Amino acid sequence: MAGAMSPLRILLGQRASQSTAWRRSLWASSHHCGAAANGTSHQPVAARLHMPSPTTSSTNNTTTSSRSFSSCTPRPQSAFQHALKCNHQWAETTQANDPDFFPTCAQGQAPRILWLGCSDSRAPETTLLGLKPGDVFTHRNIANILSPTDLSLLSVVEFSVFHLKVQHIVVCGHTSCGGVAGSMANGKLGGPLDIWLQPMRALREKHAAELAKLDGAEKMNHMAKLNVAAGVDVLKRIPTVIDAIRDRGLEVHGVLYHLASGKLEEVECKEDEAVAKGREEAFERK
């Protein structure tokens, strides 16, 4: 997008720069944990995974991690026990690098972003944003479907918008989404999945003509974007969100996370001004 950066991009840039030291501790923790698990201490985790090592910026000499501590190379031991070891090492390393971090977290939270995303293990919001615990309030489910009758979603929105006063809500879909693929299939998935994906299948029917012009990954990605836009629309019909947009400038965004590049793409969510005004008037305080 040309021109001035969006408020969301500016915010994410600020938060990411503040978490550089914390990200360094993640890399150190990952290295130590992986080495301890197999009795070595000289080979970086990234090398054992055939992944790039962390890169150093030539402009600010800061190091960023390409892997999180939870991605330590799995060992023959229990995956859960391995995760616990990585957690303990991460906690110790973080405490050593930033003694105030955990005490500050224990005092409360003041996230600026509410993130509504997919449960997919490849799309962890804090990691892909380059942020840290306390920066993002999160709700995730299969295929990031936002339903106006989902009490879990509505509770998260109410708490984060009304009580925590988040400044941004981000609806995030992603490429290669199993939920999107399931909604595009004609057969039954079985169990509750068919019921859960019903809103997306209805969306598929609504946009059948434009989807018919696309094939393969392009069609799937377009469907994912339609689902994100539908989620933004649902949010803008919630009275608490309407009030926050009007009273304090809350912003609602849609993005698509590209698994192949690790980058977010902003999804255009057009809204007719007359429709927006009608929503606000419908819930106007008496």
Tab-separated table of C-alpha atoms in Angstrom:
chain	number	residue	atom	x	y	z
A	1	MET	CA	0.000	0.000	0.000
A	2	ALA	CA	1.485	3.297	-1.066
A	3	GLY	CA	1.444	6.514	0.890
A	4	ALA	CA	1.158	6.897	4.632
A	5	MET	CA	1.320	3.798	6.777
A	6	SER	CA	-1.911	2.622	8.346
A	7	PRO	CA	-2.343	3.072	12.135
A	8	LEU	CA	-2.153	-0.710	12.516
A	9	ARG	CA	1.208	-0.907	10.744
A	10	ILE	CA	2.597	1.959	12.814
A	11	LEU	CA	1.422	0.309	16.035
A	12	LEU	CA	2.866	-3.075	15.099
A	13	GLY	CA	6.165	-1.472	14.148
A	14	GLN	CA	6.395	0.274	17.505
A	15	ARG	CA	5.522	-2.850	19.473
A	16	ALA	CA	7.923	-5.022	17.481
A	17	SER	CA	10.843	-2.662	18.076
A	18	GLN	CA	10.123	-2.718	21.806
A	19	SER	CA	10.332	-6.514	21.930
A	20	THR	CA	13.721	-7.013	20.245
A	21	ALA	CA	15.538	-7.901	23.470
A	22	TRP	CA	12.773	-10.277	24.450
A	23	ARG	CA	12.998	-12.001	21.045
A	24	ARG	CA	16.744	-12.408	21.554
A	25	SER	CA	16.026	-14.252	24.785
A	26	LEU	CA	13.718	-16.602	22.906
A	27	TRP	CA	16.507	-17.564	20.514
A	28	ALA	CA	18.967	-18.101	23.331
A	29	SER	CA	16.415	-20.206	25.176
A	30	SER	CA	15.649	-22.289	22.091
A	31	HIS	CA	19.336	-22.935	21.466
A	32	HIS	CA	20.006	-24.027	25.048
A	33	CYS	CA	16.889	-26.170	25.346
A	34	GLY	CA	17.531	-28.039	22.114
A	35	ALA	CA	21.153	-28.601	23.030
A	36	ALA	CA	20.299	-29.859	26.498
A	37	ALA	CA	17.817	-32.326	25.066
A	38	ASN	CA	20.440	-34.143	22.990
A	39	GLY	CA	23.538	-33.491	25.060
A	40	THR	CA	25.124	-30.992	22.670
A	41	SER	CA	25.870	-27.339	23.214
A	42	HIS	CA	27.641	-26.147	20.087
A	43	GLN	CA	25.156	-26.541	17.231
A	44	PRO	CA	22.319	-23.999	16.863
A	45	VAL	CA	18.777	-25.316	16.795
A	46	ALA	CA	18.238	-23.765	13.368
A	47	ALA	CA	21.159	-25.722	11.935
A	48	ARG	CA	19.827	-29.028	13.252
A	49	LEU	CA	16.451	-28.214	11.694
A	50	HIS	CA	18.066	-27.171	8.399
A	51	MET	CA	16.603	-23.729	8.954
A	52	PRO	CA	18.289	-20.303	8.619
A	53	SER	CA	19.993	-19.001	11.734
A	54	PRO	CA	18.727	-15.747	13.245
A	55	THR	CA	19.622	-12.747	11.147
A	56	THR	CA	21.345	-9.539	12.210
A	57	SER	CA	20.042	-6.249	10.855
A	58	SER	CA	22.733	-4.152	9.201
A	59	THR	CA	20.888	-0.996	10.174
A	60	ASN	CA	20.384	-1.430	13.881
A	61	ASN	CA	22.526	-4.447	14.792
A	62	THR	CA	19.591	-6.186	16.441
A	63	THR	CA	19.109	-9.919	16.254
A	64	THR	CA	15.737	-11.508	15.594
A	65	SER	CA	14.727	-15.127	15.974
A	66	SER	CA	13.520	-17.267	13.081
A	67	ARG	CA	12.328	-19.937	15.520
A	68	SER	CA	10.514	-19.698	18.848
A	69	PHE	CA	11.523	-21.654	21.930
A	70	SER	CA	8.570	-24.003	21.399
A	71	SER	CA	10.053	-25.118	18.078
A	72	CYS	CA	13.051	-26.840	19.659
A	73	THR	CA	13.841	-30.053	17.810
A	74	PRO	CA	11.498	-32.777	19.109
A	75	ARG	CA	13.251	-35.613	20.933
A	76	PRO	CA	12.277	-39.253	21.541
A	77	GLN	CA	11.053	-38.178	24.977
A	78	SER	CA	7.447	-37.152	25.544
A	79	ALA	CA	6.517	-34.067	23.539
A	80	PHE	CA	4.852	-32.670	26.652
A	81	GLN	CA	7.926	-33.210	28.835
A	82	HIS	CA	10.065	-31.621	26.153
A	83	ALA	CA	7.727	-28.616	26.078
A	84	LEU	CA	8.011	-28.266	29.862
A	85	LYS	CA	11.809	-28.250	29.651
A	86	CYS	CA	11.703	-25.581	26.955
A	87	ASN	CA	9.287	-23.540	29.067
A	88	HIS	CA	11.549	-23.645	32.106
A	89	GLN	CA	14.572	-22.646	30.062
A	90	TRP	CA	12.629	-19.818	28.406
A	91	ALA	CA	11.436	-18.535	31.792
A	92	GLU	CA	14.958	-18.607	33.226
A	93	THR	CA	16.481	-16.875	30.201
A	94	THR	CA	13.750	-14.237	30.074
A	95	GLN	CA	14.107	-13.575	33.802
A	96	ALA	CA	17.865	-13.175	33.430
A	97	ASN	CA	17.547	-10.767	30.498
A	98	ASP	CA	14.613	-8.774	31.880
A	99	PRO	CA	14.108	-9.201	35.658
A	100	ASP	CA	11.031	-6.950	35.621
A	101	PHE	CA	9.202	-8.807	32.851
A	102	PHE	CA	7.308	-11.444	34.853
A	103	PRO	CA	6.561	-9.199	37.874
A	104	THR	CA	5.126	-6.637	35.454
A	105	CYS	CA	2.986	-9.274	33.724
A	106	ALA	CA	1.666	-10.439	37.090
A	107	GLN	CA	0.384	-6.940	37.881
A	108	GLY	CA	-2.125	-6.887	35.018
A	109	GLN	CA	-2.499	-6.470	31.289
A	110	ALA	CA	-3.069	-3.563	28.925
A	111	PRO	CA	-2.990	-4.989	25.382
A	112	ARG	CA	-3.678	-2.629	22.509
A	113	ILE	CA	-4.795	-5.345	20.091
A	114	LEU	CA	-7.574	-7.937	20.133
A	115	TRP	CA	-6.604	-10.730	17.725
A	116	LEU	CA	-9.312	-12.988	16.310
A	117	GLY	CA	-7.646	-15.759	14.343
A	118	CYS	CA	-7.572	-19.409	13.359
A	119	SER	CA	-6.493	-22.200	15.707
A	120	ASP	CA	-3.934	-23.410	13.139
A	121	SER	CA	-0.620	-24.180	14.860
A	122	ARG	CA	1.296	-22.339	12.135
A	123	ALA	CA	-0.300	-18.965	12.840
A	124	PRO	CA	0.557	-17.953	16.438
A	125	GLU	CA	-0.229	-14.259	16.662
A	126	THR	CA	2.423	-13.104	19.134
A	127	THR	CA	5.201	-14.846	17.212
A	128	LEU	CA	4.228	-13.689	13.728
A	129	LEU	CA	3.735	-10.118	14.952
A	130	GLY	CA	7.122	-10.099	16.658
A	131	LEU	CA	5.460	-9.086	19.929
A	132	LYS	CA	5.499	-10.531	23.442
A	133	PRO	CA	3.130	-11.750	26.170
A	134	GLY	CA	0.872	-8.916	27.273
A	135	ASP	CA	0.736	-7.182	23.887
A	136	VAL	CA	-2.173	-9.076	22.310
A	137	PHE	CA	-5.506	-10.321	23.667
A	138	THR	CA	-6.472	-13.422	21.709
A	139	HIS	CA	-9.400	-15.535	20.581
A	140	ARG	CA	-8.886	-18.329	18.036
A	141	ASN	CA	-11.102	-21.021	16.565
A	142	ILE	CA	-11.350	-23.266	13.507
A	143	ALA	CA	-11.111	-21.085	10.367
A	144	ASN	CA	-11.499	-17.838	12.350
A	145	ILE	CA	-15.281	-17.940	11.922
A	146	LEU	CA	-17.000	-15.081	13.742
A	147	SER	CA	-20.627	-15.786	14.525
A	148	PRO	CA	-22.980	-13.294	16.218
A	149	THR	CA	-24.381	-16.183	18.285
A	150	ASP	CA	-21.003	-17.421	19.581
A	151	LEU	CA	-21.040	-16.537	23.289
A	152	SER	CA	-17.330	-17.283	23.630
A	153	LEU	CA	-16.502	-14.736	20.928
A	154	LEU	CA	-18.944	-12.171	22.288
A	155	SER	CA	-17.489	-12.513	25.789
A	156	VAL	CA	-13.957	-11.968	24.495
A	157	VAL	CA	-15.031	-8.917	22.507
A	158	GLU	CA	-16.945	-7.443	25.447
A	159	PHE	CA	-14.063	-7.906	27.886
A	160	SER	CA	-11.316	-6.662	25.586
A	161	VAL	CA	-13.209	-3.714	24.105
A	162	PHE	CA	-15.205	-2.494	27.102
A	163	HIS	CA	-12.868	-3.365	29.992
A	164	LEU	CA	-9.356	-3.534	28.499
A	165	LYS	CA	-10.029	-0.720	26.013
A	166	VAL	CA	-8.064	-2.250	23.131
A	167	GLN	CA	-7.366	0.186	20.305
A	168	HIS	CA	-7.501	-2.288	17.439
A	169	ILE	CA	-9.360	-5.492	16.580
A	170	VAL	CA	-7.646	-7.675	13.978
A	171	VAL	CA	-9.463	-10.496	12.175
A	172	CYS	CA	-6.825	-12.801	10.691
A	173	GLY	CA	-7.274	-15.595	8.180
A	174	HIS	CA	-4.414	-17.495	6.579
A	175	THR	CA	-3.420	-19.343	3.430
A	176	SER	CA	-3.687	-23.150	3.226
A	177	CYS	CA	-6.459	-23.139	5.837
A	178	GLY	CA	-8.001	-26.548	6.448
A	179	GLY	CA	-11.278	-24.955	7.483
A	180	VAL	CA	-11.487	-23.040	4.216
A	181	ALA	CA	-10.714	-26.218	2.271
A	182	GLY	CA	-13.405	-28.055	4.218
A	183	SER	CA	-15.974	-25.376	3.447
A	184	MET	CA	-15.137	-25.586	-0.254
A	185	ALA	CA	-15.545	-29.384	-0.331
A	186	ASN	CA	-18.894	-30.923	-1.210
A	187	GLY	CA	-18.756	-33.941	1.098
A	188	LYS	CA	-19.502	-34.211	4.792
A	189	LEU	CA	-16.680	-33.738	7.275
A	190	GLY	CA	-18.555	-35.413	10.119
A	191	GLY	CA	-19.254	-34.432	13.703
A	192	PRO	CA	-19.589	-30.767	14.667
A	193	LEU	CA	-17.309	-29.514	11.880
A	194	ASP	CA	-20.116	-29.417	9.317
A	195	ILE	CA	-22.205	-27.294	11.687
A	196	TRP	CA	-19.283	-25.038	12.584
A	197	LEU	CA	-18.364	-24.388	8.937
A	198	GLN	CA	-21.949	-23.641	7.905
A	199	PRO	CA	-21.472	-19.828	7.916
A	200	MET	CA	-18.500	-20.150	5.563
A	201	ARG	CA	-20.385	-22.504	3.266
A	202	ALA	CA	-23.202	-19.970	3.124
A	203	LEU	CA	-20.584	-17.355	2.232
A	204	ARG	CA	-19.313	-19.657	-0.513
A	205	GLU	CA	-22.809	-19.897	-1.989
A	206	LYS	CA	-23.266	-16.127	-1.811
A	207	HIS	CA	-20.048	-15.514	-3.759
A	208	ALA	CA	-20.285	-18.564	-6.049
A	209	ALA	CA	-20.041	-16.532	-9.264
A	210	GLU	CA	-16.774	-14.780	-8.388
A	211	LEU	CA	-15.251	-17.924	-6.879
A	212	ALA	CA	-16.079	-19.883	-10.054
A	213	LYS	CA	-13.659	-17.653	-11.982
A	214	LEU	CA	-10.729	-18.749	-9.805
A	215	ASP	CA	-8.814	-21.995	-9.371
A	216	GLY	CA	-6.605	-23.722	-6.834
A	217	ALA	CA	-4.791	-21.659	-4.235
A	218	GLU	CA	-6.138	-18.407	-5.677
A	219	LYS	CA	-9.699	-19.568	-5.046
A	220	MET	CA	-8.877	-20.736	-1.515
A	221	ASN	CA	-7.137	-17.473	-0.665
A	222	HIS	CA	-10.048	-15.453	-2.018
A	223	MET	CA	-12.437	-17.502	0.098
A	224	ALA	CA	-10.231	-16.863	3.135
A	225	LYS	CA	-10.388	-13.112	2.452
A	226	LEU	CA	-14.171	-13.221	2.058
A	227	ASN	CA	-14.354	-14.937	5.438
A	228	VAL	CA	-12.159	-12.260	7.021
A	229	ALA	CA	-14.338	-9.500	5.565
A	230	ALA	CA	-17.454	-11.282	6.845
A	231	GLY	CA	-15.880	-11.418	10.306
A	232	VAL	CA	-15.187	-7.688	10.246
A	233	ASP	CA	-18.828	-7.133	9.281
A	234	VAL	CA	-20.030	-9.237	12.225
A	235	LEU	CA	-17.868	-7.246	14.629
A	236	LYS	CA	-19.184	-3.928	13.386
A	237	ARG	CA	-22.713	-5.046	14.256
A	238	ILE	CA	-21.890	-5.678	17.923
A	239	PRO	CA	-23.186	-2.786	20.092
A	240	THR	CA	-20.045	-2.621	22.255
A	241	VAL	CA	-17.875	-2.327	19.145
A	242	ILE	CA	-20.179	0.276	17.595
A	243	ASP	CA	-19.951	2.384	20.756
A	244	ALA	CA	-16.151	2.106	20.918
A	245	ILE	CA	-15.747	3.060	17.256
A	246	ARG	CA	-17.919	6.125	17.772
A	247	ASP	CA	-16.712	7.190	21.221
A	248	ARG	CA	-12.975	6.500	21.174
A	249	GLY	CA	-11.933	5.603	17.627
A	250	LEU	CA	-11.602	1.816	17.916
A	251	GLU	CA	-10.389	0.396	14.586
A	252	VAL	CA	-11.313	-2.982	13.088
A	253	HIS	CA	-8.929	-4.547	10.562
A	254	GLY	CA	-8.848	-7.628	8.362
A	255	VAL	CA	-5.614	-9.402	7.400
A	256	LEU	CA	-4.497	-12.587	5.647
A	257	TYR	CA	-1.370	-14.371	6.908
A	258	HIS	CA	0.721	-15.950	4.144
A	259	LEU	CA	2.304	-19.125	5.471
A	260	ALA	CA	4.852	-19.279	2.651
A	261	SER	CA	6.307	-15.841	3.420
A	262	GLY	CA	5.337	-15.171	7.046
A	263	LYS	CA	3.857	-11.807	6.065
A	264	LEU	CA	0.461	-10.254	6.701
A	265	GLU	CA	-1.619	-8.784	3.892
A	266	GLU	CA	-4.270	-6.240	4.777
A	267	VAL	CA	-7.687	-7.287	3.473
A	268	GLU	CA	-9.883	-4.547	2.091
A	269	CYS	CA	-13.199	-4.582	3.915
A	270	LYS	CA	-15.429	-2.107	2.127
A	271	GLU	CA	-18.459	-0.741	3.891
A	272	ASP	CA	-21.176	1.490	2.538
A	273	GLU	CA	-21.351	4.711	4.571
A	274	ALA	CA	-25.138	4.553	4.697
A	275	VAL	CA	-24.975	1.035	6.141
A	276	ALA	CA	-22.435	2.104	8.763
A	277	LYS	CA	-24.570	5.077	9.763
A	278	GLY	CA	-27.643	2.869	9.975
A	279	ARG	CA	-25.880	0.492	12.339
A	280	GLU	CA	-24.807	3.310	14.618
A	281	GLU	CA	-28.288	4.800	14.704
A	282	ALA	CA	-29.854	1.408	15.410
A	283	PHE	CA	-27.847	1.109	18.623
A	284	GLU	CA	-27.744	4.784	19.534
A	285	ARG	CA	-27.960	5.385	23.249
A	286	LYS	CA	-31.232	6.846	24.426
